[in-house]
Short mmCIF file of C-alpha atoms in Angstrom, two decimals:
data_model
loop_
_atom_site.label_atom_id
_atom_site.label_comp_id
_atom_site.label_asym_id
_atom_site.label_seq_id
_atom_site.Cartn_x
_atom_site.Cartn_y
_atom_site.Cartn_z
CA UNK A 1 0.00 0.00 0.00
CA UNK A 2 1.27 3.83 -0.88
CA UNK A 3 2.57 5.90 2.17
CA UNK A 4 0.32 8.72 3.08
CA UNK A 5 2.34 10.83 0.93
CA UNK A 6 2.78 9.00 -2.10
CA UNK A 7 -0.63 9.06 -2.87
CA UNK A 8 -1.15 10.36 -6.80
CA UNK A 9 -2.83 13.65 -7.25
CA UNK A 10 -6.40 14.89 -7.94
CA UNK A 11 -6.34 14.74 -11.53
CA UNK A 12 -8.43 17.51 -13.53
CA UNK A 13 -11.58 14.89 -13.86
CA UNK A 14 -13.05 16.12 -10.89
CA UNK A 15 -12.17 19.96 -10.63
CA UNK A 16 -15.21 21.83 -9.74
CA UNK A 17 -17.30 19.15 -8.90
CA UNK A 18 -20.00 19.70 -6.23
CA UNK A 19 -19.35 17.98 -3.18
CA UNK A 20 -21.07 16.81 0.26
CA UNK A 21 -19.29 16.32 3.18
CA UNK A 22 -20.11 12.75 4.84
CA UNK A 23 -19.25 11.01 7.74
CA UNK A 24 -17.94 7.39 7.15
CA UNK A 25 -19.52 4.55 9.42
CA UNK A 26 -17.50 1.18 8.39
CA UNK A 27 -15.83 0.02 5.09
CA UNK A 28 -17.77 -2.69 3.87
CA UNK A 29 -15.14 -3.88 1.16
CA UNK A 30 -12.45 -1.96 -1.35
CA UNK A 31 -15.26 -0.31 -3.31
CA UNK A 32 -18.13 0.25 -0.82
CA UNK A 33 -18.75 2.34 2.18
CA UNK A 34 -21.61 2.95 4.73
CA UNK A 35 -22.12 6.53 5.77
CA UNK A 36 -23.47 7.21 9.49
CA UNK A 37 -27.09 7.98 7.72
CA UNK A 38 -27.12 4.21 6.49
CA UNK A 39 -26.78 5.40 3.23
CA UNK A 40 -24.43 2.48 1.55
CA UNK A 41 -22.16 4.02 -1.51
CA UNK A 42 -20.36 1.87 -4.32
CA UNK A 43 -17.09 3.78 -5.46
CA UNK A 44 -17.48 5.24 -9.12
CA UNK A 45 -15.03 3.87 -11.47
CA UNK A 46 -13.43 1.60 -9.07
CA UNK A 47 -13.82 -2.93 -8.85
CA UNK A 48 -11.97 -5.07 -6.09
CA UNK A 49 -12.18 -8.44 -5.57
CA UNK A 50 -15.05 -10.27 -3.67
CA UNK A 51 -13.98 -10.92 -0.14
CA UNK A 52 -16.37 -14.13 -0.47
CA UNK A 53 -14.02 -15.20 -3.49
CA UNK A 54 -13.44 -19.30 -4.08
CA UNK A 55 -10.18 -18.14 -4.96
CA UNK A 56 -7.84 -17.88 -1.95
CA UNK A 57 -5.38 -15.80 -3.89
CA UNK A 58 -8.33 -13.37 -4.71
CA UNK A 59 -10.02 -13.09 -0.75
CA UNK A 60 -6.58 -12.04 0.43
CA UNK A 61 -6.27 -9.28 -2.22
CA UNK A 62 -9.83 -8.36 -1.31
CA UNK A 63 -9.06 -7.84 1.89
CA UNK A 64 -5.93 -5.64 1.16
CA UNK A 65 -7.98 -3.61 -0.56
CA UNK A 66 -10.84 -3.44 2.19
CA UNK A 67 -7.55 -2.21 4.52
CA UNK A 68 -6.25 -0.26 2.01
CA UNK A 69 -9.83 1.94 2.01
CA UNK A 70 -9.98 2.03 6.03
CA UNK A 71 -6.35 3.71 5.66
CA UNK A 72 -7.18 6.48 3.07
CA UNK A 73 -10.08 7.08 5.20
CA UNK A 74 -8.61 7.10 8.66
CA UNK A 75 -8.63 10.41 10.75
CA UNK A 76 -9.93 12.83 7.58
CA UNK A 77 -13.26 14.64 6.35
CA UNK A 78 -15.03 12.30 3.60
CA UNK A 79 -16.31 13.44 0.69
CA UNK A 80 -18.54 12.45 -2.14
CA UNK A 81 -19.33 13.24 -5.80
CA UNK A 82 -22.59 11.88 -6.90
CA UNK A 83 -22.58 10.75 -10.28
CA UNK A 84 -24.69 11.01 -13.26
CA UNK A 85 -26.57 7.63 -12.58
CA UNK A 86 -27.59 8.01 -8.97
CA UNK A 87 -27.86 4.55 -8.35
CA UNK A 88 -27.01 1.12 -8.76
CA UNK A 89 -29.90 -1.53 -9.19
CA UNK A 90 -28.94 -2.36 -5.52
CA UNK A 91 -30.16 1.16 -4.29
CA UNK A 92 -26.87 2.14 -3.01
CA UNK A 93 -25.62 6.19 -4.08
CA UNK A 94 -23.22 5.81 -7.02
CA UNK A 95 -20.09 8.42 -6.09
CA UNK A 96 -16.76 9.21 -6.17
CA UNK A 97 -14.82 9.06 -2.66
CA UNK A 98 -12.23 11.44 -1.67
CA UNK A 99 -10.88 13.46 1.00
CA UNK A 100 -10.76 16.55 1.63
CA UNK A 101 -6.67 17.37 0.95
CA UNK A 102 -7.91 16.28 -2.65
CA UNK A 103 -7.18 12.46 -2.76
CA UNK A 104 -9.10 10.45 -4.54
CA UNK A 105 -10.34 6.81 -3.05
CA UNK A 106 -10.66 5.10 -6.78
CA UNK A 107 -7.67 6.73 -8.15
CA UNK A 108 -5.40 5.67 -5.15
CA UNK A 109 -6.47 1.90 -5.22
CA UNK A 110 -6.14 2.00 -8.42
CA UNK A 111 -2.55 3.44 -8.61
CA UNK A 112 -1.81 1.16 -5.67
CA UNK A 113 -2.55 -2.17 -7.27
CA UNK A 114 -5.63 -2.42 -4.95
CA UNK A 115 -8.25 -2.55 -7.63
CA UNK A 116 -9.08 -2.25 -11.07
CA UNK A 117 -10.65 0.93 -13.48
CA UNK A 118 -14.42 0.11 -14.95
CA UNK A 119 -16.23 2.58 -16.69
CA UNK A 120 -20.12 2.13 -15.64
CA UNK A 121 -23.36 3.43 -17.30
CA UNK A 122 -22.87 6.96 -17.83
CA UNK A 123 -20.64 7.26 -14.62
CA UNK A 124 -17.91 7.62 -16.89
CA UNK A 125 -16.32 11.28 -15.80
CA UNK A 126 -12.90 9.84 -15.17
CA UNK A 127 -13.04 6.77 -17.06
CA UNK A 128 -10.04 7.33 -18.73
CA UNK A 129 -8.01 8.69 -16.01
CA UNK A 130 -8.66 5.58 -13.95
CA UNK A 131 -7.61 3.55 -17.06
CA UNK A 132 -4.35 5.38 -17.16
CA UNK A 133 -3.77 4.81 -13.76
CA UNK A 134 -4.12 1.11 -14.04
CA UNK A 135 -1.82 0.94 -16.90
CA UNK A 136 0.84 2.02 -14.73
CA UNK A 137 0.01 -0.45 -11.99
CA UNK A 138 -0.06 -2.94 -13.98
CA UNK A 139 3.47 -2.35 -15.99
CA UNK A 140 4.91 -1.90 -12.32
CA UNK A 141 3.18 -5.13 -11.15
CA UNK A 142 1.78 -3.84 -8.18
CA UNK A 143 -1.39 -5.43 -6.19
CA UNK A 144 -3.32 -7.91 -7.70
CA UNK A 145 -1.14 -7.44 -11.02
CA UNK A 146 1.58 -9.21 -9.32
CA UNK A 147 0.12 -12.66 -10.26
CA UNK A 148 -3.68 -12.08 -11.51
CA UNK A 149 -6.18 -14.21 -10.27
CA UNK A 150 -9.20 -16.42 -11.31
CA UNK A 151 -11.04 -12.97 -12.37
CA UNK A 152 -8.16 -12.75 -15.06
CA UNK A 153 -9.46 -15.04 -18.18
CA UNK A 154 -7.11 -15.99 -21.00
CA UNK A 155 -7.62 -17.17 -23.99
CA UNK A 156 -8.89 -20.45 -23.12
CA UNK A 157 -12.48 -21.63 -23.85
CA UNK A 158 -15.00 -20.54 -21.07
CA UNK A 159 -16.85 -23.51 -19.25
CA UNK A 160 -19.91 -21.80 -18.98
CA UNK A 161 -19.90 -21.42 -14.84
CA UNK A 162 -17.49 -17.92 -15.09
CA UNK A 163 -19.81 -15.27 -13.13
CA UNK A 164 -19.51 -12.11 -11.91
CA UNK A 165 -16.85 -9.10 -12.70
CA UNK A 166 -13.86 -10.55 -14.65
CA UNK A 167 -11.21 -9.55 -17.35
CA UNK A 168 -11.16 -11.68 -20.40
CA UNK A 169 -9.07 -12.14 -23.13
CA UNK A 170 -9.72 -13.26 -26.52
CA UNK A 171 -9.65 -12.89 -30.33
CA UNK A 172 -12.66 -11.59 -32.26
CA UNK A 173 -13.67 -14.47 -34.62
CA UNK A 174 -17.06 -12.30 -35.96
CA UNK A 175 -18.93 -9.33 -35.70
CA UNK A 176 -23.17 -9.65 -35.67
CA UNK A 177 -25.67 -6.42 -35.80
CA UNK A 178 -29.12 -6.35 -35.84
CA UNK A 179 -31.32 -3.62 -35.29
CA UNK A 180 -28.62 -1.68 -34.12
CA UNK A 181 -26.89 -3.72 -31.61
CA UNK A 182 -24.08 -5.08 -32.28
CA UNK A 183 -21.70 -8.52 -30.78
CA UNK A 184 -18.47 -9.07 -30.83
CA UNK A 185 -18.14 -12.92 -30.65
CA UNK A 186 -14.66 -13.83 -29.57
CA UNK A 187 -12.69 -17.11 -29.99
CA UNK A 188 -13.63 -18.15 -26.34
CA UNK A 189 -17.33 -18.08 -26.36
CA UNK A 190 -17.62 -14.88 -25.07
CA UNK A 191 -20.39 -12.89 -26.47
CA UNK A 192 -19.26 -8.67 -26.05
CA UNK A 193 -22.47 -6.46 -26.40
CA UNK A 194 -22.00 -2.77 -27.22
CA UNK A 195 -24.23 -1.04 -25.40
CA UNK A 196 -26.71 1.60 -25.73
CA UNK A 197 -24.07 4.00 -24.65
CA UNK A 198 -21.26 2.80 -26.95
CA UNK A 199 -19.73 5.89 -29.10
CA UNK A 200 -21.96 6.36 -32.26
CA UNK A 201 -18.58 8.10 -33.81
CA UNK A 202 -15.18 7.96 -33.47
CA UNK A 203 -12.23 5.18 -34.35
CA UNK A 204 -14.24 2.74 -31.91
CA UNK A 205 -17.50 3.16 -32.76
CA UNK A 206 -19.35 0.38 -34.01
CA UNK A 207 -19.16 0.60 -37.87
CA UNK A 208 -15.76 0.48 -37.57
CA UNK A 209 -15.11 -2.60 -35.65
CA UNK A 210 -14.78 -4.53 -38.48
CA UNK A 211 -11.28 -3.86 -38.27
CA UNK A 212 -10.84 -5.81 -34.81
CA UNK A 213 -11.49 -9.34 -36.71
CA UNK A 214 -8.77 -11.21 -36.27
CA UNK A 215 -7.38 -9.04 -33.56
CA UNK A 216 -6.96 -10.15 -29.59
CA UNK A 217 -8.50 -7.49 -27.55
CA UNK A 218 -9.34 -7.75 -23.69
CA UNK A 219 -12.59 -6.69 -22.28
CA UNK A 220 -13.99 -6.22 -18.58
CA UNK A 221 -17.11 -6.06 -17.43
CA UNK A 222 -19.65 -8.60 -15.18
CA UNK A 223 -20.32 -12.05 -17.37
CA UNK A 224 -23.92 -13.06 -17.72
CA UNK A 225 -25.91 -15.69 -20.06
CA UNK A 226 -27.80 -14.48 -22.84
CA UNK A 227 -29.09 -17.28 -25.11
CA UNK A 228 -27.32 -19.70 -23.68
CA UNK A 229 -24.30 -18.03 -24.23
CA UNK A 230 -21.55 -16.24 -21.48
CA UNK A 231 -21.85 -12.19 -22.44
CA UNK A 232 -20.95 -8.90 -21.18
CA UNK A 233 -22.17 -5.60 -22.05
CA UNK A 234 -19.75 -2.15 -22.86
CA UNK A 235 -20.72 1.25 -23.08
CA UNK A 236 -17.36 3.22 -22.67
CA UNK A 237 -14.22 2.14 -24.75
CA UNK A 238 -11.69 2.31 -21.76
CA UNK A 239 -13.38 -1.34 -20.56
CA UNK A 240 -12.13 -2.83 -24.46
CA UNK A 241 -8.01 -2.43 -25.36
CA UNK A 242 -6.18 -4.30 -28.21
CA UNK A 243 -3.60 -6.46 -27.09
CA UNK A 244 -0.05 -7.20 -28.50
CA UNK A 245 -0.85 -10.67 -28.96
CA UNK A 246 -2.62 -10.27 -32.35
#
């Protein structure tokens, strides 16, 4: 974990944000807090590992991170950024977490190792940031990028029982749309749904994805079933990045 001062600085993605001043009652794990009003908050931009995890490897890292949280937040004024989508489908506030000398809960786990960057629904303010962030953990092997866990997927064919948040690796054997939506299906069996908040221009959007046949790309997200099949859904491009395995 980063000393107290080594912790990176309040990048521009939330200058002049509007901010309430809360009052922390317990960390429940890396990415979620209760407040003393009972209101529960899920971090913006910000996924740790389950502290339930089957993987042994992936409960200890959880509970770094869970530590790692109770540290930023020890002996300082709390405060949150709502985001653009209130809520999750869970109820709890969607916001960032910082304090108030100006760090940033998401961006210091992040830049730690703790945890990695997901861009969410249209909570997406400092998607990119966060990605950058986790580049550099990850080149400097820190955290959980020391030796990835069981919510790192290669290449190999899914068995069908992966659930919940995951990074996955693959190369894109086809491209379907219909009536506007469009697949990626990938050489594992994983189905990658743009969704309805996918760019509509730009190098990434959808009509020119044809280009990514052929090419190994990694994607994050939480794995479902649709048809039968294992899917997950994007809507920011920071949560899709071409390998150099192509």
């Amino acid at each position: 974990m980063a000393a107290a001062d080594n912790l990176p600085q309040l990048t521009s993605c939330l200058e002049q944000a509007q901010t309430e001043k809360v009052t922390i009652a317990r960390v429940t794990d890396g990415d979620t807090v209760v407040l003393d009003d009972q209101r529960r908050v899920r971090l913006i931009g910000l996924n740790t590992l389950e502290l339930n995890s089957p993987d042994k490897q992936d409960r200890l890292m959880a509970q770094h991170a869970k530590e790692a949280l109770e540290n930023f937040l020890e002996n300082t004024q709390a405060l949150i950024i709502s985001g653009k989508d209130a809520h999750d489908r869970y109820g709890r506030l969607l916001a960032h977490l910082r304090r108030a000398d100006g760090q940033d809960a998401a961006q210091t786990l992040i830049a730690t190792g703790m945890g990695l960057a997901v861009a969410v629904g249209r909570n997406t303010r400092c998607a990119d940031t966060l990605h950058t962030l986790e580049l550099q953990a990850r080149d400097a092997g820190l955290g959980i990028w020391q030796s990835p866990g069981s919510w790192q997927l290669n290449s190999s064919p899914l068995t069908g029982r992966e659930r919940g948040f995951h990074v996955a690796t693959g190369h894109v054997q086809e491209i379907q749309g219909h009536k506007g939506k469009t697949k990626l299906i990938l050489d594992n069996g994983l189905q990658v749904k743009l969704g309805s908040l996918w760019p509509k221009s730009g190098e990434l959007a959808a009509s020119e994805l044809s280009k990514l046949i052929g090419q190994e790309i990694q994607v994050r997200g939480w794995l479902g079933t649709s048809a039968g099949k294992q899917s997950l859904t994007l809507n920011h491009p920071s949560n899709l990045e071409l390998t150099n395995n192509s």
